[in-house]
CSV table of C-alpha atoms and ligand atoms in Angstrom, one decimal:
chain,number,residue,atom,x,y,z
A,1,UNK,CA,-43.7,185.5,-174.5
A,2,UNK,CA,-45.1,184.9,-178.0
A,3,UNK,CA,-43.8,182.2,-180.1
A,4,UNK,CA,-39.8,181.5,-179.8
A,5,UNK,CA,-38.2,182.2,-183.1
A,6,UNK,CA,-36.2,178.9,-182.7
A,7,UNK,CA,-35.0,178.0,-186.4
A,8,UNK,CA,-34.2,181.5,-187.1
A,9,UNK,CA,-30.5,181.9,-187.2
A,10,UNK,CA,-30.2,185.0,-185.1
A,11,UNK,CA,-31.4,183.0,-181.9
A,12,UNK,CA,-29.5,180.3,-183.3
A,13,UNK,CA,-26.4,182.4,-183.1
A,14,UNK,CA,-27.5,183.8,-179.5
A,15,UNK,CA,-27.6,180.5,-178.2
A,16,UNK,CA,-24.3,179.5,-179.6
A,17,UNK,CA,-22.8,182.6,-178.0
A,18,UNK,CA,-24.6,182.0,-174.7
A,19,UNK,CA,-22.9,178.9,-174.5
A,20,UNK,CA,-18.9,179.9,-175.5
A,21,UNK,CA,-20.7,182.8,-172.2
A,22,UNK,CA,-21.6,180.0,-170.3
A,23,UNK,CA,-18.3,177.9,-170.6
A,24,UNK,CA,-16.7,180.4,-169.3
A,25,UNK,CA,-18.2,181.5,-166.6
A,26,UNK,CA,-18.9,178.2,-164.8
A,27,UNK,CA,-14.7,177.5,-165.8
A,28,UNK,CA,-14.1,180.8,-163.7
A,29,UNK,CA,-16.5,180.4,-161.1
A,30,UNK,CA,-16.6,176.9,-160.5
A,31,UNK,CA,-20.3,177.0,-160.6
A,32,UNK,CA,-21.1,173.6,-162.8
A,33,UNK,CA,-22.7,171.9,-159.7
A,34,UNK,CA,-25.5,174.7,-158.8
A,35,UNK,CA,-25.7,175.0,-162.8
A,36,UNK,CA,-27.0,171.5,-162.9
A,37,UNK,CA,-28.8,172.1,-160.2
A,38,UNK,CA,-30.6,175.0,-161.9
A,39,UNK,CA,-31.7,173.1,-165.0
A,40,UNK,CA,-33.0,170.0,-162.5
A,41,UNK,CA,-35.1,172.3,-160.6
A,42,UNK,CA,-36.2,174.1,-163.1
A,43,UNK,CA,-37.1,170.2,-165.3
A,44,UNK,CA,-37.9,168.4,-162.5
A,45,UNK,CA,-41.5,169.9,-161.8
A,46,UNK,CA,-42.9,168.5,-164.7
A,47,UNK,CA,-46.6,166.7,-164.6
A,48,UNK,CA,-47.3,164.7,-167.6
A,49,UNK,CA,-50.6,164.3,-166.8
A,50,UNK,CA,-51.4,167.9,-166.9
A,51,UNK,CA,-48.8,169.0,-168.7
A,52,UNK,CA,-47.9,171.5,-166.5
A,53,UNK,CA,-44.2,172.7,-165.0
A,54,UNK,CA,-40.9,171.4,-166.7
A,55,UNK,CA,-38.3,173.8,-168.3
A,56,UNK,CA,-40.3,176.9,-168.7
A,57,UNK,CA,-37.9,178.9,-166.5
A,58,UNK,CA,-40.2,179.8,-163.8
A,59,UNK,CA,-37.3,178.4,-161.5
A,60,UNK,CA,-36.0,182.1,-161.8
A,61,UNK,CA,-37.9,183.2,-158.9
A,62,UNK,CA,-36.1,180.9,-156.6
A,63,UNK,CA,-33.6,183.7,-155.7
A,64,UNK,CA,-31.4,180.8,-153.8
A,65,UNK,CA,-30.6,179.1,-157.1
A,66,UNK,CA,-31.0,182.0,-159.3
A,67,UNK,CA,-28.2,184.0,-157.4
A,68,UNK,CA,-26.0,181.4,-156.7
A,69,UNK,CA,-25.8,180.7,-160.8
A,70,UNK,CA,-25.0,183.6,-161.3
A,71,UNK,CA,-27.0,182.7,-164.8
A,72,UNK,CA,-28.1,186.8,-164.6
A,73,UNK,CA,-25.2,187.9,-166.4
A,74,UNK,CA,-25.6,186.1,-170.0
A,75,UNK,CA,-28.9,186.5,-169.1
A,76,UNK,CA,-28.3,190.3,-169.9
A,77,UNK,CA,-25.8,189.7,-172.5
A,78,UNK,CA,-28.2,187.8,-174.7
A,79,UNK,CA,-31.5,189.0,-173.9
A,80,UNK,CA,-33.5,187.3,-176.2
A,81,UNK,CA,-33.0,184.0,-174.8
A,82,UNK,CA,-35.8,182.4,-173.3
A,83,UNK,CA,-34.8,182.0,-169.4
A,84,UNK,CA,-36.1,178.1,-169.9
A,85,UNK,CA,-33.3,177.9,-172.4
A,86,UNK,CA,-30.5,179.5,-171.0
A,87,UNK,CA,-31.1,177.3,-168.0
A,88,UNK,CA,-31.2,173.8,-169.5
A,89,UNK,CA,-28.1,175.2,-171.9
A,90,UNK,CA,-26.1,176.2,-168.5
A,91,UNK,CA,-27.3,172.4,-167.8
A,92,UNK,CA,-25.6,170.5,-170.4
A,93,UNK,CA,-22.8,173.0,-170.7
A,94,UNK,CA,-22.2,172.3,-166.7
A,95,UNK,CA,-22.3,168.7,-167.9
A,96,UNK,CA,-19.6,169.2,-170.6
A,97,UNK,CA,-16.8,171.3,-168.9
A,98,UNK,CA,-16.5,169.0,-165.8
A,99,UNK,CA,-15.9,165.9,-168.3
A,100,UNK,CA,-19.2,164.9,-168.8
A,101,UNK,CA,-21.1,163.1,-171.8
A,102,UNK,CA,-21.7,165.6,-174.7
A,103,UNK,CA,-25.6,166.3,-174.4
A,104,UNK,CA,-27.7,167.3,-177.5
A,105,UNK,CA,-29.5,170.9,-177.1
A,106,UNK,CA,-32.2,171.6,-178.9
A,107,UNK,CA,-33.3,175.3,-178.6
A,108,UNK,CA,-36.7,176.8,-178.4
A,109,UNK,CA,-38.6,176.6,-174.9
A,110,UNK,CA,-40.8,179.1,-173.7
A,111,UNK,CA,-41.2,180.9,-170.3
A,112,UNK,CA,-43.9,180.7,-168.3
A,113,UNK,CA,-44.9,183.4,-165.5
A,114,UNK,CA,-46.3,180.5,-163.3
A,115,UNK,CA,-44.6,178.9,-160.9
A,116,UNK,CA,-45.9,175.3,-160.2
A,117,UNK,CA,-47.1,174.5,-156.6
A,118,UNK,CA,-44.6,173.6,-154.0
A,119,UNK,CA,-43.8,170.0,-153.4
A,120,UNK,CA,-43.5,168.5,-156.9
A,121,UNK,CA,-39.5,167.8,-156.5
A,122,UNK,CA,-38.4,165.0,-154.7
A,123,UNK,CA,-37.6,164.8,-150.6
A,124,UNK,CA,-34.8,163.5,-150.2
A,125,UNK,CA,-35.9,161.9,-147.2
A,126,UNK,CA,-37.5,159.4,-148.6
A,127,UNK,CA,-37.6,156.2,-150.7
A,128,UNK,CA,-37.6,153.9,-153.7
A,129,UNK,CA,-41.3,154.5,-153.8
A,130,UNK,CA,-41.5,158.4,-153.7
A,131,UNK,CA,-38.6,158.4,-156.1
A,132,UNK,CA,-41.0,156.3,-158.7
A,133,UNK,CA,-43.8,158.4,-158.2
A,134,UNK,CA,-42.5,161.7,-158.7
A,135,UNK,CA,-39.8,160.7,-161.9
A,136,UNK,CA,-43.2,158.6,-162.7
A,137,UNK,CA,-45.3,161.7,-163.0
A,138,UNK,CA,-42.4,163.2,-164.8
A,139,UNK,CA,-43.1,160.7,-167.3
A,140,UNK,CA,-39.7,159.4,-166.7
A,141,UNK,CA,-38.4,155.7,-166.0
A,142,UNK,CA,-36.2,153.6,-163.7
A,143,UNK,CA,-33.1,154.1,-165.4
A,144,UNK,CA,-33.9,157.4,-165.7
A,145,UNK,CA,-34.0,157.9,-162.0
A,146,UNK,CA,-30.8,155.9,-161.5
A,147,UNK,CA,-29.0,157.9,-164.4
A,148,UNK,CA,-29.8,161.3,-163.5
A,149,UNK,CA,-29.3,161.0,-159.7
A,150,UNK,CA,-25.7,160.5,-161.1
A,151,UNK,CA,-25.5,164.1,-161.3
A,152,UNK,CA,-24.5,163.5,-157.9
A,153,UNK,CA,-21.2,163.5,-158.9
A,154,UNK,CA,-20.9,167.1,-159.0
A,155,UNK,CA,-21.7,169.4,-155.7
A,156,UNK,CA,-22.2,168.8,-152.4
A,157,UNK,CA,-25.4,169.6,-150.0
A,158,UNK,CA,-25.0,172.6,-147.2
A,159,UNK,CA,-26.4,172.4,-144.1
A,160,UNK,CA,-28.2,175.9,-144.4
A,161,UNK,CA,-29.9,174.6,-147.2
A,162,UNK,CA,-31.0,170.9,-147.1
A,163,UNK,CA,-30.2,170.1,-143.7
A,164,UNK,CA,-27.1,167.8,-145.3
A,165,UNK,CA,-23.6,168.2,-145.6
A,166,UNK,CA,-20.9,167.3,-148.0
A,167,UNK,CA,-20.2,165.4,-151.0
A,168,UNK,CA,-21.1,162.5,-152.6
A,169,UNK,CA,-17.6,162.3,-154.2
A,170,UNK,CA,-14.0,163.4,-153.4
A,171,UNK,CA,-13.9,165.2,-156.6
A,172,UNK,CA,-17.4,167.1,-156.7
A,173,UNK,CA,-16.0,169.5,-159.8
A,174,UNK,CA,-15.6,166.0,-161.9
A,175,UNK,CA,-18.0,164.5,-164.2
A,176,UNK,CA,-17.9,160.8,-164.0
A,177,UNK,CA,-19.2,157.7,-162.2
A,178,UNK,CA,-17.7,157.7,-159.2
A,179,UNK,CA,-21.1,158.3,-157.7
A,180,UNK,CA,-22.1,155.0,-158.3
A,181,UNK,CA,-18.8,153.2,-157.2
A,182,UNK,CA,-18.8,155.4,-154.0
A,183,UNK,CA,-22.2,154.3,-153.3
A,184,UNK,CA,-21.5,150.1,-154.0
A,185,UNK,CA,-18.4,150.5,-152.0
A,186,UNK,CA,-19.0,152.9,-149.0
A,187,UNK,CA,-15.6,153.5,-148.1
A,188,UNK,CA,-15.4,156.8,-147.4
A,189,UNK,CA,-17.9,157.4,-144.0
A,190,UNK,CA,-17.4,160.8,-144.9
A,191,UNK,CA,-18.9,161.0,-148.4
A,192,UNK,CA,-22.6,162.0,-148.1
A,193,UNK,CA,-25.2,159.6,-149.2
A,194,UNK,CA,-29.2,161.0,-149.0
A,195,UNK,CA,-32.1,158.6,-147.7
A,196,UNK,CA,-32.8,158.6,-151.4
A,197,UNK,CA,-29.7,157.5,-153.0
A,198,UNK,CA,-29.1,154.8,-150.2
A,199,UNK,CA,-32.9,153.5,-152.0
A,200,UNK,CA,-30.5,153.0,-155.0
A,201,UNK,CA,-28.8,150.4,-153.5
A,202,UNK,CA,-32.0,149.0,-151.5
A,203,UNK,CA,-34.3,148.8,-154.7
A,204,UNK,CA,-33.0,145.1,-156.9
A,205,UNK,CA,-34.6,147.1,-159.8
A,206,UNK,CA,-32.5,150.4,-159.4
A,207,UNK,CA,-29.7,148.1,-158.1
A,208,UNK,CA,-28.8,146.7,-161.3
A,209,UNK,CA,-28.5,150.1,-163.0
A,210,UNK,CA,-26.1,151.5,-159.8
A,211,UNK,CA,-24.1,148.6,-160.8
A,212,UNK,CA,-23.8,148.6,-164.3
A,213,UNK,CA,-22.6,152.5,-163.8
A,214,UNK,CA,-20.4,151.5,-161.5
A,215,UNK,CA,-18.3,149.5,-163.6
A,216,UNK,CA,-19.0,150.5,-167.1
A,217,UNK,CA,-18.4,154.4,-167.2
A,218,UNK,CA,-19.4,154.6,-171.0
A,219,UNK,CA,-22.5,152.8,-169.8
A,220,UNK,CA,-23.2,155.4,-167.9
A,221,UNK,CA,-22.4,158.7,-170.0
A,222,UNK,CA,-24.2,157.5,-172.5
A,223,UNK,CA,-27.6,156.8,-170.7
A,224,UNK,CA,-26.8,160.0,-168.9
A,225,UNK,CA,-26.9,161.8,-171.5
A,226,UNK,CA,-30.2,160.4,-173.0
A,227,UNK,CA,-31.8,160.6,-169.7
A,228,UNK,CA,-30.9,164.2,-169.4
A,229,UNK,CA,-32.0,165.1,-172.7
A,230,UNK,CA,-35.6,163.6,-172.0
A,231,UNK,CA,-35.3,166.0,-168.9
A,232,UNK,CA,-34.5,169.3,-170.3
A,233,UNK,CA,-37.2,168.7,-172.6
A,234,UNK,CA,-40.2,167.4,-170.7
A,235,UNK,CA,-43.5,169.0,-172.1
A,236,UNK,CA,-41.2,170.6,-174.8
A,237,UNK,CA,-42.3,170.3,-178.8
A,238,UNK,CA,-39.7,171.5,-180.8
A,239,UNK,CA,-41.0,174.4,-182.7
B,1,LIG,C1,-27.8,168.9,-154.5
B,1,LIG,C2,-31.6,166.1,-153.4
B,1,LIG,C3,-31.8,164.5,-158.0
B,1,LIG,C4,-28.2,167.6,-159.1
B,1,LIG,C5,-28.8,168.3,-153.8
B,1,LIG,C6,-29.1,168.4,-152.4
B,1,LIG,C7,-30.2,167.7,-152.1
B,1,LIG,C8,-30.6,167.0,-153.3
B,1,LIG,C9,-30.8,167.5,-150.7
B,1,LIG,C10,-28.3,169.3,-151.5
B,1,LIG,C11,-28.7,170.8,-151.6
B,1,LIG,C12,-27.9,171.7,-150.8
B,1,LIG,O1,-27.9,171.5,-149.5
B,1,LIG,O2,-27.3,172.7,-151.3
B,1,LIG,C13,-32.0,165.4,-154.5
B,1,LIG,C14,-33.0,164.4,-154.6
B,1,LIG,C15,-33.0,163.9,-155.9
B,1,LIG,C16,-32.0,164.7,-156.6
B,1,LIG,C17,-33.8,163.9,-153.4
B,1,LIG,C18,-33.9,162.8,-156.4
B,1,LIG,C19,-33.4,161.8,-157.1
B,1,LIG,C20,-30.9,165.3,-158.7
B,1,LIG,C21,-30.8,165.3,-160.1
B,1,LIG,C22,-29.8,166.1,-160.5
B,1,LIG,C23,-29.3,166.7,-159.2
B,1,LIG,C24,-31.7,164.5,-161.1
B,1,LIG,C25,-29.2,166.5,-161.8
B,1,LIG,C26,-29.2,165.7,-162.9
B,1,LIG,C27,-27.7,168.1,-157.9
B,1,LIG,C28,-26.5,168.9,-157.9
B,1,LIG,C29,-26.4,169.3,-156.5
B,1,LIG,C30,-27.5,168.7,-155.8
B,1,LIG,C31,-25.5,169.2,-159.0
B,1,LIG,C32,-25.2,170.1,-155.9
B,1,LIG,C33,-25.6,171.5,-155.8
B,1,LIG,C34,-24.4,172.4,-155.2
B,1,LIG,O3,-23.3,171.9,-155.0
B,1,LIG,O4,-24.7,173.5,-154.8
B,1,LIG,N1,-29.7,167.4,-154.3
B,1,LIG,N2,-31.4,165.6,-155.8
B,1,LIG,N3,-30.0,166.2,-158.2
B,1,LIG,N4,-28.3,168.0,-156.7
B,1,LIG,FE1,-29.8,166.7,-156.3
């Protein structure tokens, strides 16, 4: 699409009533977790070096996500929202209505028609190492990778999808750092932890941040929300 007409105040006010849409819905559906999901997917193919993937919306032709978002609806309410905005909004509002840190939204991100090539999102099969080389390429940090994977605090995996089951915490429709205290403390065998948030623990450089979340909860919210911001706007120049 041509250039997004961010400062004007009509998008403006689309984007303010996308998100009272948004509230709502993932209130009334309980859908924060494959929200946040969304906006990761959608972030989390970005390549620094090439400048190519990030939020750019091309996530919406993963009908798995797409349809389980249920993100179609405001979509046609407010039709002049980019679909890379709409999903990083849905992101941060799926943030705020399960108690999360207030995250800062800056408006303006164009789609792209090209998906990037399979196999730039992490496989949660793997290690400390993968983990550094794919937030790496992101352009993203340590406590970037430790802050975000707290969005583990909301969802669980299915079996139909990933192969995993469960939760990582008892309340998976609850924003806050139990994530980290469940993974320091393992006392629930039943909680789910992936190969690659068991590397949190494993790594002494990722270790100190798991810890440091774990106790300090304002710690965390507030390098959350940093972190995430960085993510919804990888490759993105406010126009
Ligand atoms: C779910 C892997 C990082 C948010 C999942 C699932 C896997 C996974 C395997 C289960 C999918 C399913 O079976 O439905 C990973 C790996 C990561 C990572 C390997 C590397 C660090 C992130 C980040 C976020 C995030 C950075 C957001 C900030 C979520 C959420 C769910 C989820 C909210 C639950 C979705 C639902 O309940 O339907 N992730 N993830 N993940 N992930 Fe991640």
């Amino acid at each position: 699409m041509a250039g997004v007409p961010a400062k004007n105040s009509k998008y403006l006010k689309d984007i303010e009533g996308a998100r009272r849409d948004l509230r709502a819905l993932i209130s009334s559906k309980n859908c924060a977790p494959i929200m946040l999901r969304l906006a990761w997917h959608d972030a989390g193919t970005y390549d620094a070096k090439t400048k190519t993937g990030g939020p750019n919306g091309s996530i919406r032709h993963d009908h798995e996500l797409k349809h389980g978002a249920n993100s179609e609806q405001v979509k046609a309410k407010h039709p002049e929202i980019t679909y890379a905005d709409l999903y990083q909004l849905a992101g941060v509002v799926a943030v705020e209505v399960t108690g999360g840190p207030t995250i800062d939204f800056v408006p303006g991100r164009k789609d792209s028609k090209v998906s990037p090539e399979e196999g730039r999102l992490p496989d949660a099969n793997q290690g400390a190492k993968h983990l550094r080389d794919i937030f790496y390429r992101m352009g993203l940090s340590d406590k970037d990778i430790v802050a975000l994977s707290g969005g583990h605090t909301l969802g669980r995996a299915h079996p139909e999808r990933s192969g995993f089951e469960g939760a990582w915490t008892k309340d998976p429709l609850k924003f806050d750092n139990s994530y980290f205290k469940e993974l320091l403390e393992k006392s629930d065998p039943d909680l789910l932890k992936l190969p690659t948030d068991t590397a949190l623990v494993e790594d002494p450089k990722f270790l100190r941040y798991v810890e440091l979340y774990a106790k300090d909860e304002d710690a965390f919210f507030r390098d959350y929300a940093a972190s995430h911001k960085k993510l919804s706007e990888l490759g993105f120049i406010s126009p």
